[in-house]
Coordinates of C-alpha atoms in Angstrom, one line a residue:
M176 CA 16.4 -120.7 69.0
E177 CA 14.0 -122.3 66.5
I178 CA 11.6 -120.7 64.0
W179 CA 8.6 -122.5 62.6
I180 CA 8.0 -121.3 59.0
N181 CA 6.1 -121.7 55.8
P182 CA 8.6 -120.7 53.1
A183 CA 5.7 -119.3 51.0
C184 CA 4.7 -116.9 53.8
S185 CA 6.1 -113.3 53.3
K186 CA 6.0 -112.8 57.2
C187 CA 8.1 -116.0 57.6
R188 CA 10.7 -114.8 55.0
S189 CA 10.9 -111.3 56.6
A190 CA 11.5 -112.9 60.1
V191 CA 14.2 -115.1 58.7
S192 CA 15.8 -112.2 57.0
L193 CA 15.8 -110.2 60.3
L194 CA 17.3 -113.2 62.1
D195 CA 20.0 -113.4 59.4
A196 CA 20.8 -109.7 59.5
A197 CA 21.3 -110.0 63.3
G198 CA 23.6 -112.9 62.9
A199 CA 21.4 -115.0 65.0
E200 CA 21.9 -118.7 65.4
Y201 CA 18.7 -120.7 64.8
T202 CA 17.2 -123.7 63.2
V203 CA 14.4 -123.7 60.8
R204 CA 11.4 -125.9 61.1
R205 CA 9.1 -126.2 58.1
Y206 CA 6.2 -127.1 60.1
L207 CA 4.0 -128.1 57.2
E208 CA 6.6 -130.8 56.4
D209 CA 7.9 -131.5 59.9
V210 CA 4.5 -131.5 61.6
P211 CA 4.5 -130.8 65.3
S212 CA 2.9 -133.3 67.5
E213 CA 0.1 -132.4 69.9
E214 CA 2.8 -132.5 72.7
E215 CA 5.0 -130.1 70.9
I216 CA 2.1 -127.8 70.3
R217 CA 1.2 -127.8 73.9
A218 CA 4.8 -126.9 74.8
V219 CA 4.9 -124.0 72.5
L220 CA 1.6 -122.8 73.7
D221 CA 3.0 -122.9 77.2
R222 CA 6.0 -120.9 76.1
L223 CA 3.9 -118.4 74.2
G224 CA 1.5 -118.1 77.2
L225 CA -1.4 -118.5 74.8
Q226 CA -4.3 -120.9 74.0
P227 CA -4.6 -122.9 70.8
W228 CA -7.4 -120.7 69.5
D229 CA -5.0 -117.7 69.8
I230 CA -2.7 -119.2 67.2
T231 CA -5.4 -120.8 65.0
R232 CA -5.8 -119.3 61.5
T233 CA -9.6 -119.6 61.5
R234 CA -10.0 -118.0 58.1
E235 CA -8.2 -120.8 56.4
A236 CA -10.3 -123.2 54.3
A237 CA -9.5 -126.2 56.6
A238 CA -10.8 -124.2 59.7
K239 CA -13.9 -123.4 57.9
E240 CA -14.5 -126.9 56.8
L241 CA -13.9 -127.9 60.6
G242 CA -16.3 -125.2 61.8
A243 CA -13.4 -124.1 64.2
G244 CA -14.5 -120.5 64.1
E245 CA -17.7 -121.7 66.0
W246 CA -15.9 -123.9 68.5
P247 CA -16.0 -122.9 72.2
R248 CA -12.8 -121.4 73.5
D249 CA -12.6 -122.9 76.9
A250 CA -10.7 -125.4 78.7
G251 CA -13.1 -128.2 77.8
T252 CA -12.3 -127.8 74.1
R253 CA -8.6 -127.0 74.4
D254 CA -7.5 -130.6 73.4
R255 CA -9.9 -130.4 70.4
W256 CA -8.2 -127.3 69.2
I257 CA -4.7 -128.8 69.7
A258 CA -5.7 -131.9 67.8
A259 CA -6.9 -129.8 64.9
L260 CA -3.7 -127.8 64.7
A261 CA -1.6 -131.1 64.7
A262 CA -3.9 -132.7 62.0
H263 CA -4.0 -129.4 60.0
P264 CA -0.6 -127.6 60.5
G265 CA -1.6 -124.9 58.0
L266 CA -3.9 -123.6 60.7
I267 CA -0.9 -122.7 63.0
Q268 CA -0.2 -118.9 63.0
R269 CA 3.3 -118.3 61.7
P270 CA 6.1 -117.7 62.2
I271 CA 6.7 -118.8 65.8
I272 CA 10.1 -118.3 67.3
T273 CA 11.1 -120.3 70.3
A274 CA 13.7 -118.3 72.1
D275 CA 16.8 -119.7 74.1
D276 CA 15.3 -118.5 77.4
G277 CA 12.3 -120.9 77.1
T278 CA 9.9 -118.3 75.9
A279 CA 8.3 -118.0 72.4
V280 CA 6.7 -115.3 70.2
V281 CA 4.5 -115.2 67.2
A282 CA 6.9 -113.3 65.1
R283 CA 4.6 -111.6 62.6
T284 CA 6.1 -108.1 63.1
E285 CA 9.8 -106.8 63.2
E286 CA 9.2 -105.9 66.8
A287 CA 8.3 -109.4 67.8
V288 CA 11.4 -110.8 65.9
R289 CA 13.6 -108.2 67.8
D290 CA 11.9 -109.1 71.1
A291 CA 12.9 -112.8 70.5
L292 CA 16.4 -111.8 69.6
S293 CA 16.7 -109.9 72.8
R294 CA 16.0 -112.9 74.9

């Protein structure tokens, strides 16, 4: 499995601690440094079963500057949202764990991390 993290994020550090405590094998992707491409974001969204606006941190300064909170949330603007996430990776909700079974979870809670571990 892989976990997308921002090391400064307490939820990310907590998720990593839970993975370590469970003895899980995983790779860490510091997505602010190793920025996911639009294609990678699409793939993760498919694995999550979510839309880009579902994982966008719309309260961040960059989102406010872009006016993302006001963007339509529909198929016609999906690419715009994905492009914004690729251009401003700090807007991506974190942490995200991609599980070995091809699924993914936004692992902001202990339950979500345990769910990923069970896959």
